[in-house]
Structure formats: structure tokens, C-alpha cells
Amino acid sequence: MNIVETATRPWPDQRPGTSGLRKKVQVFQQPNYLENFVQSIFDSLDDHQGKTLVVGGDGRFYNRHATGIILRMAAANGFGKVLVGQGGLLSTPAVSCVIRKHKTFGGIILSASHNPAGEDGDFGIKYNVGNGGPAPESVTDSIYANSRRIERYRIVELDAPDLDRIGETMLGSMQVEIIDPVSDYTELMQHLFDFDRIRSMLNSGLFTLRFDAMHAITGPYAREILEHRLGAGADDLINATPLEDFGGGHPDPNLVYAKQLVDIMFAADGPSFGAASDGDGDRNMILGRRCFVTPSDSLAILAANAHLVPGYRQGLAGIARSMPTSQAADRVAERLGIELYETPTGWKFFGNLLDAGKATLCGEESFGTGSDHVREKDGLWAVLFWLNLLAIHKEPVADIVTGHWRSYGRNYYSRHDYEGVNADGAGELMEILRKQSGNLKGKRFGDYEIDFSDDFAYTDPIDDSVSERQGIRIGFTDGSRMVFRLSGTGTEGATLRVYLERYEPDPAKQSADAQDALSDLIRIAGEVAAIRHHTGREAPTVIT
Ligand code: G1P
Ligand code: ZN
């Protein structure tokens, strides 16, 4: 085989973040940049010779080019076979599903999730291990260490195969199988949810649906599952053709970036149910007619109702949520008598709990929900779960949500993001909070008194690994909370995230607008962290 070893020099900035390596496309286009990182991944693996790798991405600009390079490097690095989604496409949860179903050695996902795409946008690359989940920190640390001392990469001097033609070909002595990106995933969804029941609901004429794929990867998945299998109308899917620049949009399913869908759902005669997913298909936003379900509430509601859905009929082993996610799910876990795990931000922290059978459902406030069916969060899975519940309850989304609050109390919740702020200022804000955090107890702000404050550290209950400095938590005596942390996924300056939460047990007082209900806490957060001083910003850029 024509294997070439190309000499190269390390790039200084290839440390994987919250979710792999994410950079501007232009950064990835620098000579050897992509190749160095891919070789650093391969150099961090043991025993991959002759094994199978999965490769696919969200279809953004550079996806095709990178897929070709990875295939040629995988062949030169001794992989026996690569499964590639047709066109180089696979959603993030679908990669996880394919790794698990075909018991492959690992997989590479090409995506920068919801970050804008195109020649001036972002690109990203992430390695997932044999359980289908993101590589643990031990692996990402080793990838980074390799990237700092790399001297050569291996590639075959052969043309990459045609990515559009389903079937098997050889690349040197490595087999390449181009697979339908949707079919394994669809089969898994069919196994978890009651498709017949959902189909009857969609055909009843009493229920209307709108799904927004935001010109990203879930378009083809939604066409197959929602339209072809479940009978949704073609017009029920919007922005369902994936585009290399995501149509110039920002495919993050939230109230700001999915405005088109939000406007449809809040119109007088809006559909019964609306949902959107992000660039790579792992996030979800759930809406009812004139109703937004916060991701934290969504996790709690799915958990409370999971026993009604075929895939979870046997009950839940436990629930896991990221630390900044609201405590709504904690109340459900308590009533179900199951364990609730609080983990740092990032899906990778759920992997061990899911593998060990300690948690069945997990979620993050950042529009991520999932279960032990794969090892990534899963946008369409959450949509199907909701559709299954709606088909059972036959109630509007808003009634399901308020019914849940009546029963469990409401955790008012909001996240305020200050995007693209000066990194030094944001770092200073965090440092000062960190220094203060030990001595805030007892401090009063109007009716609120600080009960505790710390810098969240997590000890993994399975492997005892410790992750420190995961965000400053400030808890108040009435159970309210605020959390401050810096984003690990942004690519410009720094992004400060402020998470706010207040619990209201009394159903008579639960209907306020979340921003109103949280207004005191919002003011206190500004004061405690001197946000305006450190960021120079009067207001957040995104409120969810
Ligand atoms: C963000 C979210 C986090 C999520 C991650 C990857 O990370 O906050 O919950 O797991 O994207 O989708 P952050 O930018 O806050 O580090
Ligand atoms: Zn994503």
C-alpha cells in the first residue's frame, strides 16, 4: 500500500474542549492542522490495528474534505474497516448508535454542533470510544499530549472513495463501507417508542406538528422517521435540507436562534407540538402551542412519565443531570425513590453512570436530553419521547407541564449568556468569585441569604476520577441557586454563563414569567459577580 509518512510540526492549540476540538474553518485549513490532530487521535489508541472505525459528521463545510483525509489516514494507520455515513453524514447520536450496534472500536464525529458553519464558520472533530460516548479525559489528555510532540503523520496516497455510493470498497488494504446514515438509528427509535400510537395521533386530524431541522443534520432523519414512518406531512418539517453553511443560520435550538419556529408556535392558531434540533442532531427544543418547555423541566417530565413508554417500561435506574441544570429532576428522582447524580457540564460525564447501569435518563439545561440507548444526547429521541407521551396523555403540552408543576412544584429557571466577552475580564470575574466563594455564607441581599457557595468539584462514583473547577455555585437559604461558569465550547473570546433557579411549591404562584420570577436573583447575580464591570456588558446576549 502507498503509505507515506509526512513530516510535520506540532500546533500549540489542539487541546480538546468540552466536546472535541473546535476551531474556525480557516484554522483547520492550515497545512497539516487536521492531519496532526487525526494522527494525534490515532496515536492515543491501543490495539486498533485491524479494527473498525465509524466516521460521519453534520454536513457542514469541510465535512467532506475532512472525511476523505480521515479515511486515507485510517487506512495508513492500520484500521481494518471504516463505516462512513453516505455523503460523510451521520448525526452525533447516530454515530453513537452505529458504534454500539456494530461494536466498533470507536468513531470520529465531524461537527462543531450548533456553531455557525460555512467557510468563515466553525469546524470540529471529536473522538468517541467503543461504548459510543465521547472519549474520557484520559484519552483527550493523551490526544493533546501527542499533538504537542507530533513529528509525522501517516496517510495513503490513494484517492478517497466516492462517499455518495452506498456499499463496500477497498482503500489500500482497508475496507470502506458507505452506509445509509439513517437506518440503524431509525431501527433503534422504533424499538424504544410506540410508533403505531404516534402514527395514529398524527393521522387523527386532531394533532399538528412542526419540526425545524435548522438546515442541519436532522433533516434526513426527520424525513425518514417523522414523515415516512410516522405519517407527518412534508410541510410539517421546515428547513429540512442540510446545507454546508446551515443556510447562514445558527442551528442552536433555543428561543433566540429558532425564532422562525417559535413565531409559528406562539401564533394564535399554532400547531399542537413544535420541536427543533441543532447542527449535529444531539440537542432538542420542545414547544407546545404558546408554550416553551425548559430543558430542565423536559428532563423531569420525561423521567416522571418514562414507565409509560415501551423502551423504559421497566423503570429508571437513576437520573443524572449536569450541575447547572435545574433541580426539577431531583424531585422526580426523590419521589421515584431512585438516585439523582449531579455531574459537571458536558455529556462525557454521564458515560460511566450509563455504562454502570446507575442512570437511565440524563439531561443538561443546554437543550440536551438522552438515555442509555446511546452515549450521546439525542435530539430526535427527545422529540419522539414527547410525541409518545402526547399520544398517551392526549393533552396539550402546556397542560402536561403545568400538571407536572402542580404535582412537584416549579423550578423557575433561566440561563443568561454573555457571549464573546473579553477573555481576561471574564477570567478575572471567575477568579474573584472563586476566591470569595468560601466566605459568602450568611451574606444577605434583600430577602435572600447565601447558604453556601463553592467551586463545584466532582468525583466520578465509578472510577473515582476528580474534576475540579467546574463552576461557582451560590445557594440561598430558600433553595434558590445561581451558578457561574465559562463556556468550554466557544471559539471567540470568552462566554460567561450565569444560571439562575428558584423553587416555587405553591401552584397558585407558579404562573409568573420566568424572567419576572427570577428578577431579584438576576440583580443579585449582577452584583455578586460585578458582571457589568468585568464584561463591559449591560445585558446578556442570549437568554434561554
Ligand atoms: C455547552 C453546554 C453544555 C454542553 C456542551 C456541548 O458547553 O453548556 O451543557 O454539554 O455545550 O453541547 P459550554 O459551552 O457551556 O462549555
Ligand atoms: Zn450538538
Coordinates of C-alpha atoms and ligand atoms in Angstrom, one line a residue:
M1 CA 0.0 0.0 0.0
N2 CA 1.2 3.5 -0.7
I3 CA 1.6 4.7 2.9
V4 CA 3.5 7.9 3.3
E5 CA 4.9 9.3 6.5
T6 CA 4.8 13.1 6.2
A7 CA 6.9 15.2 8.5
T8 CA 5.1 17.8 10.5
R9 CA 5.5 20.1 13.4
P10 CA 3.1 20.5 16.4
W11 CA 0.4 23.1 16.6
P12 CA 0.2 24.6 20.0
D13 CA -3.6 24.8 20.3
Q14 CA -5.1 21.4 19.8
R15 CA -6.4 20.8 23.3
P16 CA -9.9 19.3 23.0
G17 CA -12.6 21.3 24.8
T18 CA -16.0 20.4 26.3
S19 CA -16.7 18.5 23.1
G20 CA -13.7 17.8 21.0
L21 CA -11.5 20.3 19.1
R22 CA -13.5 23.2 17.7
K23 CA -11.9 26.0 15.6
K24 CA -12.6 28.3 12.8
V25 CA -12.6 26.5 9.4
Q26 CA -9.6 28.6 8.4
V27 CA -7.7 27.2 11.4
F28 CA -8.4 23.7 10.2
Q29 CA -7.4 24.7 6.7
Q30 CA -3.8 25.5 7.8
P31 CA -1.3 23.0 6.4
N32 CA -1.3 19.7 8.4
Y33 CA -3.7 21.1 11.1
L34 CA -6.4 18.5 10.6
E35 CA -3.8 15.7 9.8
N36 CA -1.9 16.5 13.0
F37 CA -5.0 16.2 15.1
V38 CA -6.2 13.0 13.5
Q39 CA -2.8 11.4 13.8
S40 CA -2.7 12.5 17.5
I41 CA -6.1 10.7 18.0
F42 CA -4.8 7.5 16.3
D43 CA -1.5 7.7 18.3
S44 CA -3.5 7.8 21.5
L45 CA -5.2 4.4 20.7
D46 CA -4.0 1.0 21.7
D47 CA -4.8 -2.1 19.7
H48 CA -6.8 -0.5 16.9
Q49 CA -5.0 -2.5 14.2
G50 CA -7.5 -4.3 12.1
K51 CA -10.4 -2.9 14.0
T52 CA -13.4 -0.8 12.7
L53 CA -13.9 2.9 13.0
V54 CA -17.1 4.9 12.3
V55 CA -16.8 8.3 10.6
G56 CA -19.5 10.9 9.9
G57 CA -20.4 14.5 10.5
D58 CA -23.1 17.1 10.4
G59 CA -22.6 18.1 6.8
R60 CA -21.1 21.5 7.4
F61 CA -18.4 23.0 5.2
Y62 CA -15.2 20.9 5.3
N63 CA -17.0 17.7 6.4
R64 CA -16.5 16.0 3.0
H65 CA -12.9 17.1 2.7
A66 CA -12.1 16.0 6.3
T67 CA -13.8 12.7 5.8
G68 CA -11.6 11.9 2.8
I69 CA -8.4 12.7 4.8
I70 CA -9.5 10.7 7.8
L71 CA -10.3 7.7 5.6
R72 CA -6.8 7.9 4.0
M73 CA -5.2 8.3 7.4
A74 CA -7.2 5.4 8.9
A75 CA -6.0 3.1 6.1
A76 CA -2.4 4.2 6.7
N77 CA -2.8 3.7 10.5
G78 CA -3.9 0.1 10.2
F79 CA -7.6 0.2 10.7
G80 CA -9.3 -2.8 9.1
K81 CA -12.6 -1.1 8.2
V82 CA -14.3 2.2 8.3
L83 CA -18.1 2.7 8.3
V84 CA -19.0 6.0 6.8
G85 CA -22.4 7.7 6.6
Q86 CA -23.4 8.4 3.0
G87 CA -22.1 11.8 1.9
G88 CA -20.0 11.8 5.0
L89 CA -23.1 12.4 7.0
L90 CA -24.1 11.0 10.4
S91 CA -25.8 12.8 13.3
T92 CA -23.9 12.7 16.6
P93 CA -26.4 10.3 18.3
A94 CA -26.4 8.2 15.1
V95 CA -22.6 7.8 15.3
S96 CA -23.0 6.6 18.9
C97 CA -25.8 4.2 17.8
V98 CA -23.6 2.8 14.9
I99 CA -20.6 2.3 17.2
R100 CA -22.7 0.4 19.7
K101 CA -24.7 -1.6 17.3
H102 CA -21.7 -2.7 15.2
K103 CA -19.5 -3.0 18.2
T104 CA -16.8 -0.9 16.5
F105 CA -13.5 0.2 18.1
G106 CA -14.6 3.9 18.1
G107 CA -15.7 6.7 15.9
I108 CA -14.9 10.2 14.7
I109 CA -17.5 12.9 14.6
L110 CA -17.1 15.9 12.4
S111 CA -19.1 18.7 13.9
A112 CA -19.0 22.0 15.8
S113 CA -22.5 21.2 17.0
H114 CA -24.7 24.4 16.9
N115 CA -21.8 26.8 16.0
P116 CA -22.4 28.5 12.6
A117 CA -20.8 26.8 9.6
G118 CA -19.5 27.8 6.2
E119 CA -16.1 28.9 5.0
D120 CA -16.0 31.6 7.7
G121 CA -17.7 29.4 10.3
D122 CA -16.5 26.7 12.7
F123 CA -15.5 23.1 12.2
G124 CA -14.8 20.5 14.8
I125 CA -13.6 16.9 15.3
K126 CA -14.3 14.6 18.2
Y127 CA -13.3 11.1 19.0
N128 CA -15.8 8.6 20.6
V129 CA -14.8 5.4 22.2
G130 CA -16.2 1.9 22.0
N131 CA -19.1 2.5 24.3
G132 CA -20.3 5.1 21.8
G133 CA -19.6 8.0 24.0
P134 CA -17.1 10.9 23.9
A135 CA -13.6 10.0 24.8
P136 CA -12.9 10.3 28.6
E137 CA -10.4 12.9 29.8
S138 CA -7.6 10.4 30.0
V139 CA -7.9 9.9 26.2
T140 CA -8.4 13.6 25.3
D141 CA -5.4 14.5 27.5
S142 CA -3.3 11.9 25.7
I143 CA -4.5 13.3 22.3
Y144 CA -3.4 16.7 23.4
A145 CA -0.1 15.4 24.6
N146 CA 0.5 13.7 21.3
S147 CA -0.4 16.8 19.4
R148 CA 2.4 18.7 21.3
R149 CA 5.1 16.3 20.2
I150 CA 3.9 15.0 16.8
E151 CA 6.7 14.7 14.2
R152 CA 4.9 12.8 11.4
Y153 CA 1.5 11.7 10.2
R154 CA 0.6 8.7 8.1
I155 CA -1.6 8.8 5.0
V156 CA -2.1 6.6 2.0
E157 CA -1.5 8.2 -1.4
L158 CA -4.8 6.9 -2.9
D159 CA -8.0 8.7 -3.8
A160 CA -10.7 8.5 -1.1
P161 CA -13.7 6.5 -2.2
D162 CA -16.9 8.1 -3.5
L163 CA -18.8 9.0 -0.4
D164 CA -22.1 9.0 -2.1
R165 CA -22.3 5.4 -3.2
I166 CA -23.7 3.0 -0.6
G167 CA -21.7 -0.2 -0.4
E168 CA -18.2 -1.6 0.2
T169 CA -14.9 -0.6 -1.4
M170 CA -11.3 -1.0 -0.5
L171 CA -8.9 1.8 0.2
G172 CA -5.5 0.0 0.2
S173 CA -6.0 -2.9 2.5
M174 CA -8.7 -1.2 4.5
Q175 CA -12.4 -1.8 3.8
V176 CA -14.7 1.2 3.5
E177 CA -18.4 0.7 3.8
I178 CA -20.7 3.6 3.0
I179 CA -23.8 3.1 5.0
D180 CA -27.3 4.7 5.0
P181 CA -26.9 7.3 7.8
V182 CA -30.5 6.9 9.0
S183 CA -31.4 3.2 9.1
D184 CA -29.6 1.9 12.2
Y185 CA -30.8 4.9 14.2
T186 CA -34.4 4.6 12.9
E187 CA -34.5 1.0 13.9
L188 CA -33.4 1.9 17.5
M189 CA -36.0 4.6 17.8
Q190 CA -38.7 2.1 16.6
H191 CA -37.6 -0.2 19.3
L192 CA -37.9 2.4 22.1
F193 CA -41.1 4.1 21.2
D194 CA -44.7 3.2 20.2
F195 CA -44.6 4.2 16.6
D196 CA -48.2 2.8 16.0
R197 CA -49.6 5.0 18.7
I198 CA -47.7 8.1 17.5
R199 CA -48.8 7.5 13.9
S200 CA -52.5 7.3 15.0
M201 CA -52.2 10.5 16.8
L202 CA -50.5 12.2 13.8
N203 CA -53.3 10.8 11.5
S204 CA -56.1 11.7 13.8
G205 CA -56.5 15.2 12.4
L206 CA -56.6 16.5 16.0
F207 CA -52.8 16.9 16.3
T208 CA -50.5 19.2 14.4
L209 CA -46.7 19.2 14.4
R210 CA -43.8 21.4 13.2
F211 CA -40.2 20.2 13.3
D212 CA -37.4 22.5 12.5
A213 CA -34.1 20.9 11.3
M214 CA -32.4 24.3 11.0
H215 CA -30.8 23.3 7.7
A216 CA -28.6 20.8 9.6
I217 CA -28.2 17.1 10.0
T218 CA -31.6 16.1 11.4
G219 CA -33.4 16.9 8.1
P220 CA -32.9 13.4 6.6
Y221 CA -33.6 11.7 9.9
A222 CA -36.8 13.7 10.4
R223 CA -37.9 12.9 6.8
E224 CA -37.4 9.2 7.4
I225 CA -38.8 8.9 10.9
L226 CA -41.4 11.7 11.2
E227 CA -42.6 11.8 7.7
H228 CA -42.1 8.3 6.2
R229 CA -42.6 6.1 9.3
L230 CA -45.0 8.2 11.3
G231 CA -47.0 10.0 8.7
A232 CA -46.2 13.6 9.4
G233 CA -46.9 15.9 6.3
A234 CA -43.9 17.0 4.2
D235 CA -44.7 20.6 5.2
D236 CA -44.6 19.8 8.9
L237 CA -40.8 19.7 8.5
I238 CA -39.1 23.0 8.0
N239 CA -35.5 23.8 7.0
A240 CA -35.1 20.0 6.4
T241 CA -32.4 20.1 3.7
P242 CA -28.9 20.1 5.2
L243 CA -26.8 22.9 3.8
E244 CA -23.0 23.3 4.2
D245 CA -23.5 26.7 5.8
F246 CA -26.7 25.8 7.6
G247 CA -28.4 28.5 5.5
G248 CA -26.3 31.1 7.2
G249 CA -28.1 30.4 10.4
H250 CA -27.0 29.5 13.9
P251 CA -28.5 26.0 14.4
D252 CA -29.0 26.1 18.1
P253 CA -32.5 25.2 19.1
N254 CA -33.4 27.8 21.6
L255 CA -35.8 30.7 21.8
V256 CA -33.4 33.1 20.1
Y257 CA -31.9 31.1 17.3
A258 CA -35.0 29.0 16.4
K259 CA -37.1 32.2 16.1
Q260 CA -38.9 31.0 13.0
L261 CA -40.3 28.0 14.8
V262 CA -41.0 30.0 18.0
D263 CA -43.1 32.5 16.0
I264 CA -45.1 29.7 14.4
M265 CA -45.7 28.1 17.8
F266 CA -46.7 31.3 19.5
A267 CA -49.2 32.4 16.8
A268 CA -52.9 32.2 17.6
D269 CA -53.5 29.0 15.6
G270 CA -50.1 27.4 16.2
P271 CA -49.5 23.7 15.9
S272 CA -50.0 21.4 18.9
F273 CA -46.3 20.5 19.1
G274 CA -43.1 22.0 17.9
A275 CA -39.5 20.9 18.1
A276 CA -36.1 21.7 16.8
S277 CA -32.7 20.1 16.8
D278 CA -29.2 21.5 16.4
G279 CA -26.4 21.3 13.8
D280 CA -25.3 17.7 14.7
G281 CA -28.7 16.5 16.0
D282 CA -27.9 16.0 19.7
R283 CA -29.9 18.9 21.1
N284 CA -33.6 19.5 21.2
M285 CA -36.1 22.2 22.0
I286 CA -39.6 21.2 22.9
L287 CA -42.6 23.6 22.4
G288 CA -46.3 23.4 22.7
R289 CA -48.9 25.8 21.4
R290 CA -47.8 29.1 23.1
C291 CA -45.6 27.1 25.5
F292 CA -41.9 26.6 25.9
V293 CA -40.7 23.6 27.9
T294 CA -37.4 24.3 29.5
P295 CA -34.9 21.5 29.0
S296 CA -34.7 21.1 32.8
D297 CA -38.4 20.6 33.0
S298 CA -38.4 18.4 30.0
L299 CA -35.9 16.0 31.7
A300 CA -38.1 16.0 34.8
I301 CA -41.3 15.3 32.8
L302 CA -39.7 12.5 30.7
A303 CA -38.4 10.9 33.9
A304 CA -41.8 11.1 35.7
N305 CA -43.5 9.5 32.7
A306 CA -40.9 7.1 31.4
H307 CA -42.6 4.0 32.6
L308 CA -45.4 4.7 30.1
V309 CA -43.0 4.3 27.1
P310 CA -42.1 0.9 25.7
G311 CA -38.3 1.3 26.0
Y312 CA -38.4 2.4 29.6
R313 CA -41.4 0.3 30.9
Q314 CA -39.1 -1.5 33.4
G315 CA -38.4 1.8 35.2
L316 CA -35.4 4.0 35.6
A317 CA -32.2 3.0 37.4
G318 CA -31.4 6.6 38.2
I319 CA -31.3 10.1 36.7
A320 CA -28.2 12.2 36.0
R321 CA -28.1 15.9 35.3
S322 CA -25.3 18.4 34.9
M323 CA -24.7 20.7 37.9
P324 CA -26.2 23.9 36.4
T325 CA -29.4 22.1 35.2
S326 CA -32.4 22.8 37.4
Q327 CA -33.3 20.6 40.3
A328 CA -36.7 19.7 38.9
A329 CA -35.5 16.2 38.1
D330 CA -34.2 15.8 41.7
R331 CA -37.8 16.0 42.9
V332 CA -38.9 13.3 40.4
A333 CA -36.0 11.1 41.5
E334 CA -36.9 11.5 45.1
R335 CA -40.5 10.5 44.5
L336 CA -39.5 7.5 42.4
G337 CA -37.0 6.5 45.1
I338 CA -34.1 6.4 42.7
E339 CA -30.7 8.1 42.8
L340 CA -30.0 11.5 41.3
Y341 CA -26.5 12.2 40.1
E342 CA -25.1 15.8 39.7
T343 CA -22.2 15.9 37.2
P344 CA -20.1 18.6 35.7
T345 CA -21.2 20.2 32.4
G346 CA -20.6 18.0 29.4
W347 CA -22.1 14.8 28.2
K348 CA -18.9 12.8 28.8
F349 CA -19.6 12.8 32.5
F350 CA -22.7 10.7 32.0
G351 CA -20.9 7.8 30.2
N352 CA -19.6 6.0 33.3
L353 CA -23.0 6.2 35.1
L354 CA -24.8 4.9 32.0
D355 CA -22.3 2.1 31.4
A356 CA -22.5 1.0 35.1
G357 CA -26.3 0.9 34.9
K358 CA -26.7 3.6 37.6
A359 CA -28.6 6.1 35.4
T360 CA -31.1 5.6 32.7
L361 CA -32.0 9.2 31.8
C362 CA -29.7 12.2 31.7
G363 CA -30.0 15.8 30.7
E364 CA -28.5 19.2 30.6
E365 CA -30.1 22.6 30.7
S366 CA -28.4 23.4 27.4
F367 CA -31.1 21.6 25.4
G368 CA -29.6 18.1 25.8
T369 CA -31.5 15.1 26.9
G370 CA -30.8 11.4 26.4
S371 CA -30.7 7.9 27.9
D372 CA -28.8 4.7 28.0
H373 CA -29.8 3.9 24.4
V374 CA -26.7 5.6 23.1
R375 CA -23.9 7.6 24.8
E376 CA -24.6 11.0 23.4
K377 CA -27.5 13.3 24.0
D378 CA -30.1 12.8 21.3
G379 CA -32.4 15.4 19.8
L380 CA -34.9 13.3 17.8
W381 CA -35.1 10.8 20.6
A382 CA -36.4 13.6 22.9
V383 CA -38.9 14.6 20.2
L384 CA -40.1 11.0 19.8
F385 CA -40.3 10.6 23.6
W386 CA -42.6 13.7 23.8
L387 CA -44.7 12.5 20.9
N388 CA -45.1 9.2 22.6
L389 CA -46.2 10.9 25.8
L390 CA -48.6 13.2 24.0
A391 CA -50.1 10.2 22.2
I392 CA -50.8 8.6 25.6
H393 CA -51.9 11.6 27.6
K394 CA -53.9 13.2 24.8
E395 CA -53.5 16.6 26.5
P396 CA -51.8 19.8 25.2
V397 CA -48.1 20.2 26.0
A398 CA -48.9 23.2 28.3
D399 CA -51.3 21.1 30.4
I400 CA -48.7 18.4 30.9
V401 CA -46.2 20.9 32.0
T402 CA -48.5 22.7 34.5
G403 CA -49.7 19.4 35.7
H404 CA -46.1 18.5 36.5
W405 CA -45.6 21.7 38.4
R406 CA -48.8 21.2 40.4
S407 CA -47.6 17.9 41.4
Y408 CA -43.8 18.6 42.0
G409 CA -43.6 22.3 42.4
R410 CA -42.0 24.6 39.7
N411 CA -38.3 25.3 39.4
Y412 CA -38.2 28.7 37.7
Y413 CA -35.1 28.6 35.6
S414 CA -33.1 30.7 33.2
R415 CA -29.6 30.9 31.7
H416 CA -28.0 34.2 30.8
D417 CA -25.1 34.1 28.4
Y418 CA -22.6 36.9 27.8
E419 CA -21.1 35.8 24.5
G420 CA -17.8 36.9 23.0
V421 CA -16.7 39.0 26.0
N422 CA -13.1 39.8 26.8
A423 CA -11.4 36.7 28.0
D424 CA -9.2 38.4 30.6
G425 CA -12.2 40.2 32.1
A426 CA -14.2 37.0 32.3
G427 CA -11.3 35.1 33.7
E428 CA -10.9 37.8 36.4
L429 CA -14.6 37.7 37.3
M430 CA -14.3 33.9 37.8
E431 CA -11.1 34.2 39.8
I432 CA -12.6 36.8 42.2
L433 CA -15.7 34.7 42.7
R434 CA -13.6 31.7 43.3
K435 CA -11.6 33.5 45.9
Q436 CA -14.7 34.8 47.6
S437 CA -16.7 31.6 47.4
G438 CA -15.6 30.2 50.7
N439 CA -16.7 33.3 52.7
L440 CA -20.1 34.2 51.2
K441 CA -22.2 32.2 53.6
G442 CA -24.6 34.4 55.6
K443 CA -24.4 37.4 53.2
R444 CA -27.8 38.9 52.6
F445 CA -29.3 40.6 49.6
G446 CA -32.9 41.8 50.4
D447 CA -34.9 38.6 51.2
Y448 CA -32.1 36.3 50.0
E449 CA -29.4 34.9 52.3
I450 CA -26.5 32.9 51.0
D451 CA -26.4 29.4 52.4
F452 CA -23.4 28.0 50.7
S453 CA -21.0 28.7 47.9
D454 CA -18.3 26.6 46.3
D455 CA -16.4 25.8 43.2
F456 CA -18.0 22.6 42.0
A457 CA -15.8 19.5 42.0
Y458 CA -17.0 16.1 41.0
T459 CA -15.7 12.7 42.0
D460 CA -16.8 10.1 39.5
P461 CA -18.5 7.3 41.5
I462 CA -17.3 4.6 39.1
D463 CA -13.6 5.4 38.5
D464 CA -13.0 7.9 41.3
S465 CA -11.6 10.4 38.9
V466 CA -11.9 14.0 40.1
S467 CA -12.9 17.0 38.0
E468 CA -12.3 20.4 39.7
R469 CA -13.2 24.0 39.0
Q470 CA -16.5 23.1 37.3
G471 CA -18.3 26.3 38.1
I472 CA -19.1 28.6 41.1
R473 CA -22.3 27.6 42.8
I474 CA -24.1 30.0 45.2
G475 CA -27.0 28.6 47.0
F476 CA -29.6 30.6 49.1
T477 CA -31.4 29.5 52.2
D478 CA -34.7 29.2 50.3
G479 CA -33.2 26.7 47.9
S480 CA -32.6 29.2 45.1
R481 CA -29.3 28.9 43.2
M482 CA -27.1 30.7 40.9
V483 CA -24.1 29.2 39.0
F484 CA -21.3 31.0 37.1
R485 CA -19.0 29.3 34.6
L486 CA -17.1 30.0 31.4
S487 CA -18.0 28.1 28.3
G488 CA -15.6 25.4 27.1
T489 CA -17.0 25.3 23.6
G490 CA -16.9 28.9 22.3
T491 CA -14.3 29.9 19.7
E492 CA -14.2 33.7 20.2
G493 CA -13.2 35.5 23.4
A494 CA -15.0 34.1 26.4
T495 CA -18.6 33.3 27.1
L496 CA -19.8 33.8 30.6
R497 CA -22.8 31.6 31.5
V498 CA -25.0 32.6 34.5
Y499 CA -27.6 30.0 35.6
L500 CA -30.5 31.1 37.8
E501 CA -33.0 29.0 39.6
R502 CA -35.8 29.5 42.2
Y503 CA -38.3 26.9 43.5
E504 CA -42.0 27.7 43.9
P505 CA -44.0 24.9 45.5
D506 CA -47.4 26.7 45.6
P507 CA -49.4 26.1 42.4
A508 CA -51.3 29.4 42.9
K509 CA -48.0 31.3 42.4
Q510 CA -46.4 29.2 39.6
S511 CA -47.6 31.0 36.5
A512 CA -45.3 34.0 36.5
D513 CA -42.9 34.6 33.6
A514 CA -39.6 33.1 34.5
Q515 CA -37.6 36.3 34.0
D516 CA -40.0 38.1 36.3
A517 CA -39.9 35.3 38.9
L518 CA -36.1 35.4 38.8
S519 CA -35.7 39.2 38.7
D520 CA -34.3 39.5 42.2
L521 CA -31.8 36.7 41.6
I522 CA -30.8 38.2 38.2
R523 CA -30.0 41.5 40.0
I524 CA -28.1 39.7 42.8
A525 CA -26.0 37.8 40.3
G526 CA -25.0 41.0 38.6
E527 CA -24.0 42.4 41.9
V528 CA -22.2 39.4 43.4
A529 CA -20.1 38.9 40.2
A530 CA -19.8 42.5 39.1
I531 CA -20.8 41.4 35.7
R532 CA -21.0 44.8 34.1
H533 CA -17.6 45.8 35.4
H534 CA -15.8 42.7 34.2
T535 CA -17.6 42.2 30.9
G536 CA -18.4 45.8 29.9
R537 CA -21.9 44.4 29.0
E538 CA -25.2 45.9 30.1
A539 CA -27.2 42.8 29.3
P540 CA -26.7 39.2 28.3
T541 CA -26.6 38.3 24.5
V542 CA -28.7 35.2 24.9
I543 CA -31.4 34.4 27.5
T544 CA -32.8 30.9 27.5
Ligands
G1P1 C1 -22.1 23.7 26.1 C2 -23.2 23.4 27.1 C3 -23.0 22.0 27.7 C4 -22.9 21.0 26.5 C5 -21.9 21.5 25.5 C6 -21.8 20.6 24.3 O1 -20.9 23.7 26.8 O2 -23.3 24.3 28.2 O3 -24.1 21.7 28.5 O4 -22.6 19.7 27.0 O5 -22.1 22.8 25.1 O6 -23.0 20.6 23.6 P1 -20.2 25.1 27.3 O7 -20.1 26.0 26.1 O8 -21.1 25.7 28.3 O9 -18.9 24.6 27.9
ZN2 ZN -24.8 19.5 19.2

